[in-house]
Short mmCIF file of C-alpha atoms in Angstrom, two decimals:
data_model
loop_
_atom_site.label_atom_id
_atom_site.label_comp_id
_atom_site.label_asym_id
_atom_site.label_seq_id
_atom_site.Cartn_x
_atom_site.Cartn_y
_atom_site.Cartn_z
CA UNK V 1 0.00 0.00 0.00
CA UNK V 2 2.73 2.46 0.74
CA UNK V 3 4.29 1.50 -2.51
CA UNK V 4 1.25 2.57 -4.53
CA UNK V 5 0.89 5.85 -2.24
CA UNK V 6 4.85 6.45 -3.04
CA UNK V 7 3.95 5.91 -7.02
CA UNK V 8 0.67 8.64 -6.62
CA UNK V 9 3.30 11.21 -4.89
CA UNK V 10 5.70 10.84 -7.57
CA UNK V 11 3.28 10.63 -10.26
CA UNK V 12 1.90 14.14 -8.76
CA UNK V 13 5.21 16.05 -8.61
CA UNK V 14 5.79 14.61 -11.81
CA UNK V 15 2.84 16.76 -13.15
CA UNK V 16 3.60 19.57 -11.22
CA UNK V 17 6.68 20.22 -12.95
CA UNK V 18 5.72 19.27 -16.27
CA UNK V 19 2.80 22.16 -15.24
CA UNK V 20 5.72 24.58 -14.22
CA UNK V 21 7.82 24.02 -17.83
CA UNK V 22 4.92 24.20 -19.76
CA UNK V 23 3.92 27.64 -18.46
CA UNK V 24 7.67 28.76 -18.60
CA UNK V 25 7.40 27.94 -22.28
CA UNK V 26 4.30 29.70 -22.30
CA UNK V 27 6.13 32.90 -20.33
CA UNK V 28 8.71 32.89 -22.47
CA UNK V 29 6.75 33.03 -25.56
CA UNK V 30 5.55 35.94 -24.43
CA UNK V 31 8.50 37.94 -23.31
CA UNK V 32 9.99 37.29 -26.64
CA UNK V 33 6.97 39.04 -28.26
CA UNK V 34 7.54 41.92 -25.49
CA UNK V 35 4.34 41.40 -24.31
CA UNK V 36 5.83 41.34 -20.41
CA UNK V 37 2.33 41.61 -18.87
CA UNK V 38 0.96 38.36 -20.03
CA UNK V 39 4.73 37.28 -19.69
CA UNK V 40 4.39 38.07 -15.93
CA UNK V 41 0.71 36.47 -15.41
CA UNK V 42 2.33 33.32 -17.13
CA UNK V 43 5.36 32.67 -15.38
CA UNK V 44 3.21 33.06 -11.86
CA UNK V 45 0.91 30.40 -12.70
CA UNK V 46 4.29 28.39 -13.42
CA UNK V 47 5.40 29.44 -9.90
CA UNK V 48 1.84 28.25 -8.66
CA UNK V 49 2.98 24.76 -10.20
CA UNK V 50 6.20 24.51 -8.79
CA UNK V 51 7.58 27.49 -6.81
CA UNK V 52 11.21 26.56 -7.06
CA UNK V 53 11.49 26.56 -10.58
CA UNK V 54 14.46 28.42 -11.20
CA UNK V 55 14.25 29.30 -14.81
CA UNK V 56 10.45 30.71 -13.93
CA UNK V 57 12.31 32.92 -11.23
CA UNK V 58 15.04 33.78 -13.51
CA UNK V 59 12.13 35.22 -16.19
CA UNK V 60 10.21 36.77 -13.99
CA UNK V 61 13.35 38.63 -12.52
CA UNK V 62 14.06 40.24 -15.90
CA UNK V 63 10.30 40.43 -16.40
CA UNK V 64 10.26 43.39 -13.17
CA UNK V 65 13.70 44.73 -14.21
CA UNK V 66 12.29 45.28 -17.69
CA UNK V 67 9.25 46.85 -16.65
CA UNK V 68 11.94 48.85 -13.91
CA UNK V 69 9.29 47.08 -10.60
CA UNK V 70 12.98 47.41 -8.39
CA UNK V 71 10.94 45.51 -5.41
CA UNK V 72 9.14 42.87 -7.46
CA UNK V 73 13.00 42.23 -8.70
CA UNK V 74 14.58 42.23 -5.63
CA UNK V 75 12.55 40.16 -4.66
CA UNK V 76 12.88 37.18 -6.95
CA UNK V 77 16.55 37.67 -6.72
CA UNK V 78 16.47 37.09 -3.08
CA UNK V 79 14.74 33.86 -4.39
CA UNK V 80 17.25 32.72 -6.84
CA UNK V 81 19.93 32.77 -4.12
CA UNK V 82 23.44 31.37 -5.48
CA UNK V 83 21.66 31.03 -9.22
CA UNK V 84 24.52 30.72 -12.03
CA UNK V 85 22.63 34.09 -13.90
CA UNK V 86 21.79 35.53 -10.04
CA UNK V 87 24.83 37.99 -10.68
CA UNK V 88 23.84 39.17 -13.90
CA UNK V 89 20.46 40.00 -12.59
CA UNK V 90 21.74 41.55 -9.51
CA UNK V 91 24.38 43.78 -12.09
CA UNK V 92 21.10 44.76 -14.10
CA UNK V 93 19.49 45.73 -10.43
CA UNK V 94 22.11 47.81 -9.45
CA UNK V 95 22.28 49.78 -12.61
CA UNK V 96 18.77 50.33 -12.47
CA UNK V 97 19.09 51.73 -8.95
CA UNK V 98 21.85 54.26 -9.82
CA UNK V 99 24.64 52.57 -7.52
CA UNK V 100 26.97 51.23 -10.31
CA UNK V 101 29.54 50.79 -8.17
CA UNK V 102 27.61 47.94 -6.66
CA UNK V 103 28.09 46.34 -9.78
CA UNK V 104 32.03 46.18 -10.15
CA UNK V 105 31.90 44.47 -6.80
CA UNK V 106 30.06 41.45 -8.34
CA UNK V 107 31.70 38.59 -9.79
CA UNK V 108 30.14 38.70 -12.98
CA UNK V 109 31.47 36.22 -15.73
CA UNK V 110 33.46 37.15 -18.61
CA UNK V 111 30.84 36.42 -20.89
CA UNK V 112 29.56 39.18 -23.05
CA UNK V 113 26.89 39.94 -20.94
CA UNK V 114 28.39 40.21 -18.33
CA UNK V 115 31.68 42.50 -20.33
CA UNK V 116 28.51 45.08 -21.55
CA UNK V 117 27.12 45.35 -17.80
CA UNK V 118 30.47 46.17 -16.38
CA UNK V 119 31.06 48.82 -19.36
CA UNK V 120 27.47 50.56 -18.63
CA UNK V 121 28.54 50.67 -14.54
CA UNK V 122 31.68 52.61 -15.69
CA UNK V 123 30.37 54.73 -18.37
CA UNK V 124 27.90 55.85 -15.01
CA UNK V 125 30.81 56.28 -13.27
CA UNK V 126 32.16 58.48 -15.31
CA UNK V 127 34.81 56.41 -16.79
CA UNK V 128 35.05 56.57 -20.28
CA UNK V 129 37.66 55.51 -21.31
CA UNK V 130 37.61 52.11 -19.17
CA UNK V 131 34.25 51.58 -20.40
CA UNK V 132 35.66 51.84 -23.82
CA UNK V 133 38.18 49.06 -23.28
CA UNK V 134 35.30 46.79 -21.49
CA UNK V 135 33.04 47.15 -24.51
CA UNK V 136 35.45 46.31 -27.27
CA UNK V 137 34.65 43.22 -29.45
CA UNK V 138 31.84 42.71 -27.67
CA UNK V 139 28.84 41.08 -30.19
CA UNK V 140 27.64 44.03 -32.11
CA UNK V 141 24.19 43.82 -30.79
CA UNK V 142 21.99 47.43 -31.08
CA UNK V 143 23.03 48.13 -27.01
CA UNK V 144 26.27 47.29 -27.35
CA UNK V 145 26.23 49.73 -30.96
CA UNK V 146 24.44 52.70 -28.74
CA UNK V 147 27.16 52.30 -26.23
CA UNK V 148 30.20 52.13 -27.94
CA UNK V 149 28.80 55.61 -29.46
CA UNK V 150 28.37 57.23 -26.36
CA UNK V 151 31.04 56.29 -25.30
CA UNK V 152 33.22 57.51 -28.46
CA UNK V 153 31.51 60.27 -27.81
CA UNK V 154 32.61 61.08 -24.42
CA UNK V 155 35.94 60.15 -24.80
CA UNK V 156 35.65 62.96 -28.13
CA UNK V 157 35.57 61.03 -30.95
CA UNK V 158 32.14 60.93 -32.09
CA UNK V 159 33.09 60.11 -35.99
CA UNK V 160 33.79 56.52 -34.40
CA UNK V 161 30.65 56.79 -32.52
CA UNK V 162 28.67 57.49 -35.73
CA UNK V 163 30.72 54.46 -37.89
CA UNK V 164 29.99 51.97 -34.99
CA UNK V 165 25.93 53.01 -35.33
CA UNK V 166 23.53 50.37 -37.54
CA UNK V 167 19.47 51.13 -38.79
CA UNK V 168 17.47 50.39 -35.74
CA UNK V 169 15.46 53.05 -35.09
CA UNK V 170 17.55 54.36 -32.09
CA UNK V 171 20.33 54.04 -33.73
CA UNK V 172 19.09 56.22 -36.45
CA UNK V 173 18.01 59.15 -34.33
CA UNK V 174 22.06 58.72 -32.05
CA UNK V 175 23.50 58.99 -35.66
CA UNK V 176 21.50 62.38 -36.35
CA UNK V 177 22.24 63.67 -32.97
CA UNK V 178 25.96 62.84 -33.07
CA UNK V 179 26.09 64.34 -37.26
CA UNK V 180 24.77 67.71 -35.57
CA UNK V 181 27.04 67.79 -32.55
CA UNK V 182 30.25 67.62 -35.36
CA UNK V 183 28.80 69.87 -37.48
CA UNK V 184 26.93 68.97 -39.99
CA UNK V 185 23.64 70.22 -39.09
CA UNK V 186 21.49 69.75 -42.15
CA UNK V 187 22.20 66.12 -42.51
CA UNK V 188 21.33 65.65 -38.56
CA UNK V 189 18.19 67.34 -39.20
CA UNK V 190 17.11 65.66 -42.02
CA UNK V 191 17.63 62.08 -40.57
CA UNK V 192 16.27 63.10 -37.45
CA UNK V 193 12.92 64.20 -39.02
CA UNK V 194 13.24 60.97 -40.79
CA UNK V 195 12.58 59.01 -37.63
CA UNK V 196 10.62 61.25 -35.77
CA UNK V 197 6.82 59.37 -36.67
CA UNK V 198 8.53 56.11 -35.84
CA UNK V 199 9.12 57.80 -31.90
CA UNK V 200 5.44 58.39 -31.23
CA UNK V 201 4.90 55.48 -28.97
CA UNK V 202 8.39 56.01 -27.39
CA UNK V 203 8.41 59.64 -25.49
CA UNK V 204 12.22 59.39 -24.18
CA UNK V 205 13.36 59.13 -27.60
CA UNK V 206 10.72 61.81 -28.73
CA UNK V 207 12.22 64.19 -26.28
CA UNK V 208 15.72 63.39 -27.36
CA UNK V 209 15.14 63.96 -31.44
CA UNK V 210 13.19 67.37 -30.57
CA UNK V 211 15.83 68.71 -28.34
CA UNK V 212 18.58 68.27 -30.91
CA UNK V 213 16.21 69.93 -33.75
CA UNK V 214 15.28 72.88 -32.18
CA UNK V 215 19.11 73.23 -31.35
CA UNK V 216 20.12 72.84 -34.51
CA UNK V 217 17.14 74.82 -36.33
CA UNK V 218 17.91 77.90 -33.92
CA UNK V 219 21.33 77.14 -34.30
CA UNK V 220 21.26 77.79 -38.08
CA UNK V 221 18.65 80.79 -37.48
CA UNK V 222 15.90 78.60 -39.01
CA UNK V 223 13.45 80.12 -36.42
CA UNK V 224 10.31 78.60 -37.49
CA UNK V 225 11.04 75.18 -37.70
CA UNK V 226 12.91 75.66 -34.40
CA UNK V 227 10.02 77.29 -32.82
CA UNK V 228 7.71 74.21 -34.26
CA UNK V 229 10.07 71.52 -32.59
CA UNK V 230 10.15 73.48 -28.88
CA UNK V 231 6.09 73.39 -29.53
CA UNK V 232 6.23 69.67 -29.91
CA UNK V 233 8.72 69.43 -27.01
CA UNK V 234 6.76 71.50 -24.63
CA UNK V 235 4.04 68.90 -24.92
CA UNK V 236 6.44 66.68 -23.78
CA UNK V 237 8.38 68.36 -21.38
CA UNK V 238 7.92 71.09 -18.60
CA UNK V 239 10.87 72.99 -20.45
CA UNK V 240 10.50 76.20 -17.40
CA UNK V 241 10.78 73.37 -14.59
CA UNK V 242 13.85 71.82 -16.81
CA UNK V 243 15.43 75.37 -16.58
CA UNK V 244 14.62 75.96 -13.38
CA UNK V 245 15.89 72.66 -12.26
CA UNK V 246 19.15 73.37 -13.80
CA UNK V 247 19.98 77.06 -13.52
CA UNK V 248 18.58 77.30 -9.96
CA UNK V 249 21.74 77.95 -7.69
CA UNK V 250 21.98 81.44 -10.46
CA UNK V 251 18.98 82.15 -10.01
CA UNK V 252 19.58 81.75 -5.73
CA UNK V 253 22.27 84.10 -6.52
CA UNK V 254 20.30 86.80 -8.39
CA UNK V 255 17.64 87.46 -5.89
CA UNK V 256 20.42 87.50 -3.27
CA UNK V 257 22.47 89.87 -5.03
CA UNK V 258 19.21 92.30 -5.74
CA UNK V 259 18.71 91.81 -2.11
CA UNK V 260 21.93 93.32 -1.08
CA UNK V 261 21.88 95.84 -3.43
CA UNK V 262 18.74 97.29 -2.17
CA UNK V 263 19.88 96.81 1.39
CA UNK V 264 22.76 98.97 0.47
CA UNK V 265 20.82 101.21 -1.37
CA UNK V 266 18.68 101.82 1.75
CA UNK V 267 21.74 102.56 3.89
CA UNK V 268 23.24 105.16 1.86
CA UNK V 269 23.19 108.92 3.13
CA UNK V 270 22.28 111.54 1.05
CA UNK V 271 24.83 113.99 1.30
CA UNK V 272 27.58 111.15 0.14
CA UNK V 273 25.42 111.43 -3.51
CA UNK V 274 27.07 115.24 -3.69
CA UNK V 275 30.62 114.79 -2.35
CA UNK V 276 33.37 116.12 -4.76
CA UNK V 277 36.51 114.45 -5.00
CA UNK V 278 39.35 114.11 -7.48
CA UNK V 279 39.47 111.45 -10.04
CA UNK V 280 36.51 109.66 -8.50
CA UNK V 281 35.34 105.86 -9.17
CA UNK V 282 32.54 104.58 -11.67
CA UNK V 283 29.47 103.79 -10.05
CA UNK V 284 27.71 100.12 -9.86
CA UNK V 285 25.80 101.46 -13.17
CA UNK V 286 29.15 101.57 -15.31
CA UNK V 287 30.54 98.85 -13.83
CA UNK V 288 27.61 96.80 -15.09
CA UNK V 289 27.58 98.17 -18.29
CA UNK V 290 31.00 97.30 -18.43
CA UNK V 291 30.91 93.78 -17.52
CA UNK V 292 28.00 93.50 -19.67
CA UNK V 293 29.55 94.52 -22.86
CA UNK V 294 32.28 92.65 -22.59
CA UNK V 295 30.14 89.24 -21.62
CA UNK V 296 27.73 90.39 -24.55
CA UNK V 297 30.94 90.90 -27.19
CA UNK V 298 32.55 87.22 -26.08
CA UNK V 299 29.07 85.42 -26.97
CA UNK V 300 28.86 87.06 -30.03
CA UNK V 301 32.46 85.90 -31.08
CA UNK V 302 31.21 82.70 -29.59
CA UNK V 303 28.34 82.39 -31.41
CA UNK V 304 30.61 83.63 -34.84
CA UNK V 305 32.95 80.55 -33.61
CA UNK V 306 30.32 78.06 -33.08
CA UNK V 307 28.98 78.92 -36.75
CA UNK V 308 32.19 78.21 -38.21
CA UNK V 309 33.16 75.30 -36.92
CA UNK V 310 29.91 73.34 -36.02
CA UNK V 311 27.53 75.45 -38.41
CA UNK V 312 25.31 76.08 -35.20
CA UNK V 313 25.58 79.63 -33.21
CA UNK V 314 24.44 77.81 -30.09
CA UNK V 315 27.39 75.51 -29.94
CA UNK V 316 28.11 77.16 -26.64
CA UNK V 317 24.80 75.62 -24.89
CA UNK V 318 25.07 72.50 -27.12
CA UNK V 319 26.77 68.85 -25.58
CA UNK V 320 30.02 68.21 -27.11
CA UNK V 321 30.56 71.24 -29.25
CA UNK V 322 30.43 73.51 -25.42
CA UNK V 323 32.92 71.74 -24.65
CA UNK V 324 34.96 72.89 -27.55
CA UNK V 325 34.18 75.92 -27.02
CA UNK V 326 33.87 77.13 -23.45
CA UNK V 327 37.88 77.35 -23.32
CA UNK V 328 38.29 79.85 -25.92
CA UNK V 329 35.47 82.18 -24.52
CA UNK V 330 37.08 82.18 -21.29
CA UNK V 331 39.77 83.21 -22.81
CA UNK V 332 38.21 86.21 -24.85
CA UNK V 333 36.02 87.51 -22.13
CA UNK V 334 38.74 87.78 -19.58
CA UNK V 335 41.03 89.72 -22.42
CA UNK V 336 37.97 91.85 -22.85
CA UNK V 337 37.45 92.97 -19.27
CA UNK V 338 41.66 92.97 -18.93
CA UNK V 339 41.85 95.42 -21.98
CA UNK V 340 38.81 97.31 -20.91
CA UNK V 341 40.15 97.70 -17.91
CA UNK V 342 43.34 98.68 -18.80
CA UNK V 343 41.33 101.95 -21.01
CA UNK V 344 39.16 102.66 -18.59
CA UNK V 345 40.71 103.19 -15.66
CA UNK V 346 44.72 102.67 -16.44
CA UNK V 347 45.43 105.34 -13.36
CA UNK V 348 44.37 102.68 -10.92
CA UNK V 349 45.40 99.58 -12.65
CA UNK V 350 49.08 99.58 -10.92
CA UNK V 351 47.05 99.94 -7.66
CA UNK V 352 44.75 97.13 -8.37
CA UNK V 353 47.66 94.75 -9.02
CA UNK V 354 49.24 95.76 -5.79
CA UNK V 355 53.18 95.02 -5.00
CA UNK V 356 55.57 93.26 -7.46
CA UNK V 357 56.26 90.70 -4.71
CA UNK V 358 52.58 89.84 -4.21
CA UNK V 359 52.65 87.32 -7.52
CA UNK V 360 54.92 84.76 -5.41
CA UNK V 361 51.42 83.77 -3.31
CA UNK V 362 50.51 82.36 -6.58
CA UNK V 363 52.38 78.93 -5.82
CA UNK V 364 50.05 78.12 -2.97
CA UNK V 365 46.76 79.63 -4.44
CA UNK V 366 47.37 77.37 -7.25
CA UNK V 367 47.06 74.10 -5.18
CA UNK V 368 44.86 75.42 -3.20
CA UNK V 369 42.40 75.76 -6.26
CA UNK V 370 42.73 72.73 -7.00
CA UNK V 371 41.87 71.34 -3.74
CA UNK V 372 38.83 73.09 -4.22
CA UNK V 373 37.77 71.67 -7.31
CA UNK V 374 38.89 68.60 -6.78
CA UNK V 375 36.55 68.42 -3.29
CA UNK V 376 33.96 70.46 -5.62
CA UNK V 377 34.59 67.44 -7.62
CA UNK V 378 33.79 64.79 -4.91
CA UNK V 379 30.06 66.05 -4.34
CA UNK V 380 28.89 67.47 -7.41
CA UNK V 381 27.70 64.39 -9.16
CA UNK V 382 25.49 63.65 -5.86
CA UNK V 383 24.32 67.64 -6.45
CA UNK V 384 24.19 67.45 -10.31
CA UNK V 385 26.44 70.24 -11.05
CA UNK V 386 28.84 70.73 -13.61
CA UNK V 387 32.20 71.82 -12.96
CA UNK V 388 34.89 74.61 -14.61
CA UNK V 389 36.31 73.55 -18.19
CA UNK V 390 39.69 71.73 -16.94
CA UNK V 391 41.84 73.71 -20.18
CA UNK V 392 44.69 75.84 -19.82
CA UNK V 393 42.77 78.42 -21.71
CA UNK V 394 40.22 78.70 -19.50
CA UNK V 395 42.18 79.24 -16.48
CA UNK V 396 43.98 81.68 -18.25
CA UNK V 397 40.76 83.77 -19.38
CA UNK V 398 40.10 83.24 -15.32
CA UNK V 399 43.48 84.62 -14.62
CA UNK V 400 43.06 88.08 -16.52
CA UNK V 401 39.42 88.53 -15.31
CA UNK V 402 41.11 89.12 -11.62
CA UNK V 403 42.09 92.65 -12.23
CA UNK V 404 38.62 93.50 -12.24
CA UNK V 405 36.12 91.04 -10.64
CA UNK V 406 38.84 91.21 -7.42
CA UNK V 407 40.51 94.66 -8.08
CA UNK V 408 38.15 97.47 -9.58
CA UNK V 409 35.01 95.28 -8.43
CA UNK V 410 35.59 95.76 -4.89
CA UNK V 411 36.79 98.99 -4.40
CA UNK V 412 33.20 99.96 -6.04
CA UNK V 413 30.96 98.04 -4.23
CA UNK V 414 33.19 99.42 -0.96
CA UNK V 415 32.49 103.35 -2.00
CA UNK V 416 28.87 102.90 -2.35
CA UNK V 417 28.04 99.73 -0.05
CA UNK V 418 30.24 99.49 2.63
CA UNK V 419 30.29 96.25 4.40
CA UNK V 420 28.27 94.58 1.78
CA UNK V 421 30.87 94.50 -0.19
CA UNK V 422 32.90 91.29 0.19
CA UNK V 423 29.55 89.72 -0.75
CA UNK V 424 28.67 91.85 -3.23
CA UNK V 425 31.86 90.80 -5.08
CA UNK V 426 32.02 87.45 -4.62
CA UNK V 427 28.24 87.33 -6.26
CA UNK V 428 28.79 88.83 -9.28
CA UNK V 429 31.73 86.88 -9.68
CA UNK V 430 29.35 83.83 -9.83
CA UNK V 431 26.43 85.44 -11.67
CA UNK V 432 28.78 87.28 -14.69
CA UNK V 433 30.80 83.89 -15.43
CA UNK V 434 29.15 81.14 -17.09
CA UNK V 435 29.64 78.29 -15.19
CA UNK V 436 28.84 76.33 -11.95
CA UNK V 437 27.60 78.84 -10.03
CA UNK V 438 28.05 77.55 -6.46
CA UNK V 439 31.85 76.54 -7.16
CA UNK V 440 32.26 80.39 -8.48
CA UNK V 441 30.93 81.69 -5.47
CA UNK V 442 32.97 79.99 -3.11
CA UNK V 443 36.23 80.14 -5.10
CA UNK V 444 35.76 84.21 -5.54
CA UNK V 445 35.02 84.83 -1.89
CA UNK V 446 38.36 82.65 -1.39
CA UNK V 447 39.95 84.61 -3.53
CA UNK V 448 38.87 87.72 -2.31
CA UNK V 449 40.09 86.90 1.35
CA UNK V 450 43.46 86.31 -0.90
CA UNK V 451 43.58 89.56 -2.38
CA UNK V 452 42.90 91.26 0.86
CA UNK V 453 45.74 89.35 2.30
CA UNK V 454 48.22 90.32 0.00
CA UNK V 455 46.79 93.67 -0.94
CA UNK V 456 46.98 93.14 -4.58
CA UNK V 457 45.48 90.89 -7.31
CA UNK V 458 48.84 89.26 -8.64
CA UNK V 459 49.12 86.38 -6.10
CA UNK V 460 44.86 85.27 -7.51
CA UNK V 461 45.75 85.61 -11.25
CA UNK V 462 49.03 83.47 -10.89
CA UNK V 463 47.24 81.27 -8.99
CA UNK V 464 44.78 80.39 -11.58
CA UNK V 465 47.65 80.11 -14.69
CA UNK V 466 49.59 77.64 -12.09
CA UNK V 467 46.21 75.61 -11.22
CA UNK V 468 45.57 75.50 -15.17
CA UNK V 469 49.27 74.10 -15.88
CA UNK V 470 48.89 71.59 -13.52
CA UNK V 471 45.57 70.19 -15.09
CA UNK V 472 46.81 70.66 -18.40
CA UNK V 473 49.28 67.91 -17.28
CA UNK V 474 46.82 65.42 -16.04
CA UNK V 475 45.95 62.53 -17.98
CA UNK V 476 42.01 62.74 -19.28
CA UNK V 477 40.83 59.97 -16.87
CA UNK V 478 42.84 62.29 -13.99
CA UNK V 479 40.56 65.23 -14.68
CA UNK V 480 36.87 63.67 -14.35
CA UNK V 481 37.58 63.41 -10.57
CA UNK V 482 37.87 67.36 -10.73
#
């Protein structure tokens, strides 16, 4: 009797399991057509049969990480336990999450899968060129094609980036972004409104092939198709909440520098509006127009720039091509306000750069900058910001905007405002340079205390040229930790 009872247990497993693989075929049917909800309802009733069955929890694990249900996942991986493809999972969990470093802690296999997750946890990291390395001869599969071009793209050479590309439809609209961002506009547009109707059901990409055209129709001056592409994209995309979310710290800035201003403003007596003294100094009002024709002269030789070399005038808010070209306005705005500076009010200029011997503090400002940016560095990608462009050129455009944003701008703010005037300066420091505008800040008040110190502006500008020669010796990989 206990030998038939034996045979009717095994007998029932038996089924049980042959229930379990025929709904995993079932499930797997299904996920292969992307249909992942009836995927999902499938492999559960499998589950129901047998709730072991590993390659059921295996499915339904890249089921929930498809459909990005982080919980669901988790909690089938918990499941799978010491599972041969448990790692590979976990590496796709991990990504998903935003912690890539989680993932070059695992042991994943060599396998290409497992080659193409390490390479997407150190393109997140900010690793290019390691990335690069990883993703090499990897299958050419449509991911792996996408991510060898972003990746020649961020190690600046998107020419490979747009070779590597094939004719799925993402890989069309990455080849029309990456023919705008080196220049050839016309051609990115063209393919890009090519696979625009084939993007309606997929809004990320949408977003992503209207962004680039209204860049590159405004770019060329084509207003009206540029205007009809931000329409499109503003159905798409709260573009005042995207600006907002980005240029918030300047904006922080402005209404705290309009603050002071009219705190100042308030404090001032009246008979100090009629004193008479001998060569007197410009007032806030030309010292604004100042800085603003000088800022409004360097776009406009940035925008001539941009339409020479890229075709687009708004290469210097454009990915890739700002890079190019953020150096070499640097460079031409801080000339501007040196040279202006030196016209407009020469008779002070020897005072402003204070005592010969003051340039030797430049071999400890210099480190010390960099300390700054390289801490600036360490939180930045937990605040989002971006950071200075790490080019010789650049620091040297920094360097010859010290005569006036540490020299002439203080000594104006201190005739009209008093003791607002440290913070005075170190604001408009922030808010007249493009750029991060919290690392501005706090570098110019430093700065300023510097100046103070040494009673001259020598010591900041050397300090900038040595911080710049340093980078310029860095190896690439060196400088994303800055």
């Amino acid at each position: 009797m206990r030998l038939i009872w034996g045979l009717f247990g095994l007998l029932g497993l038996a089924a049980l399991a042959q229930g379990a693989d025929e709904y995993y075929l079932r499930c797997e049917r299904f996920y292969e057509q992307n249909a992942l909800e009836s995927a999902q309802a499938t492999c559960e009733l499998a589950l129901a049969s047998d709730p072991a069955h590993r390659p059921t929890l295996r499915l339904l694990t890249r089921i929930h990480l498809d459909k990005e249900e982080l919980s669901q996942a988790e909690a089938y991986l918990e499941r799978l336990g010491e599972d041969p493809e448990a790692p590979l999972l976990r590496a796709r969990f991990w990504l998903l999450k935003g912690r890539p470093g989680e993932v070059l802690r695992l042991a994943l296999p060599p396998t290409p899968e497992g080659r193409r997750l390490r390479a997407l946890a150190l393109e997140a990291l900010g690793r290019p060129e390691e990335a690069l390395r990883e993703a090499q001869g990897l299958p050419l599969t449509p991911e792996v094609r996408l991510l060898l071009a972003r990746l020649h793209l961020a190690t600046g050479r998107p020419e490979l980036g747009l070779a590597a590309l094939g004719s799925t439809l993402e890989e069309r609209l990455e080849q029309g972004r990456l023919l705008f961002l080196m220049g050839r506009p016309q051609e990115g547009a063209a393919l890009l409104e090519e696979v625009l109707p084939g993007l309606a059901q997929r809004p990320e990409l949408q977003r992503r092939a209207l962004a680039t055209l209204a860049l590159a129709y405004f770019g060329q001056g084509d207003w009206a198709r540029g205007q009809a592409a931000l329409r499109q994209l503003s159905s798409l995309e709260n573009l005042p909440g995207l600006l907002l979310a980005r240029a918030w710290p300047w904006v922080l800035g402005l209404l705290a520098f309009l603050v002071l201003v009219l705190l100042g403003e308030s404090r001032i007596e009246p008979l100090r509006t009629v004193e008479v003294v001998e060569n007197p100094l410009p007032g806030p009002g030309s010292l604004y127009a100042f800085l603003l024709l000088a800022l409004l002269v360097a776009l406009g030789l940035a925008f001539a720039l941009g339409k020479v070399l890229f075709g687009n005038g708004l290469a210097l808010v454009t990915p890739y091509q700002r890079d190019q070209l953020l150096p070499s306005f640097y460079l031409v705005y801080g000339l501007l306000l040196f040279l202006g500076l030196l016209l407009w009010q020469r008779s002070r200029l020897a005072s402003i750069l204070g005592p010969l011997e003051g340039w030797v503090e430049g071999f400890w400002v210099g480190p010390a900058l960099l300390l700054g940016l390289y801490a600036y560095g360490a939180l930045r990608p937990l605040l989002g910001f971006s950071t200075l462009p790490l080019h010789l050129l650049a620091f040297l455009g920094l360097a010859l905007m010290e005569p006036f944003f540490r020299g002439l701008v203080p000594l104006v703010f201190r005739e009209r405002y008093r003791s607002l005037s440290p913070y005075l300066s170190a604001l408009l420091f922030a808010l007249a340079v493009p750029g991060p505008t919290l690392l501005l800040f706090l570098l110019g008040a430093g700065l300023l205390w510097v100046k103070n110190r040494t009673e001259g502006v020598l010591g900041t500008a050397l300090g900038w040229v040595v911080a710049g020669v340093v980078l310029s010796l860095l190896p690439t990989p060196w400088l994303r930790r800055f």
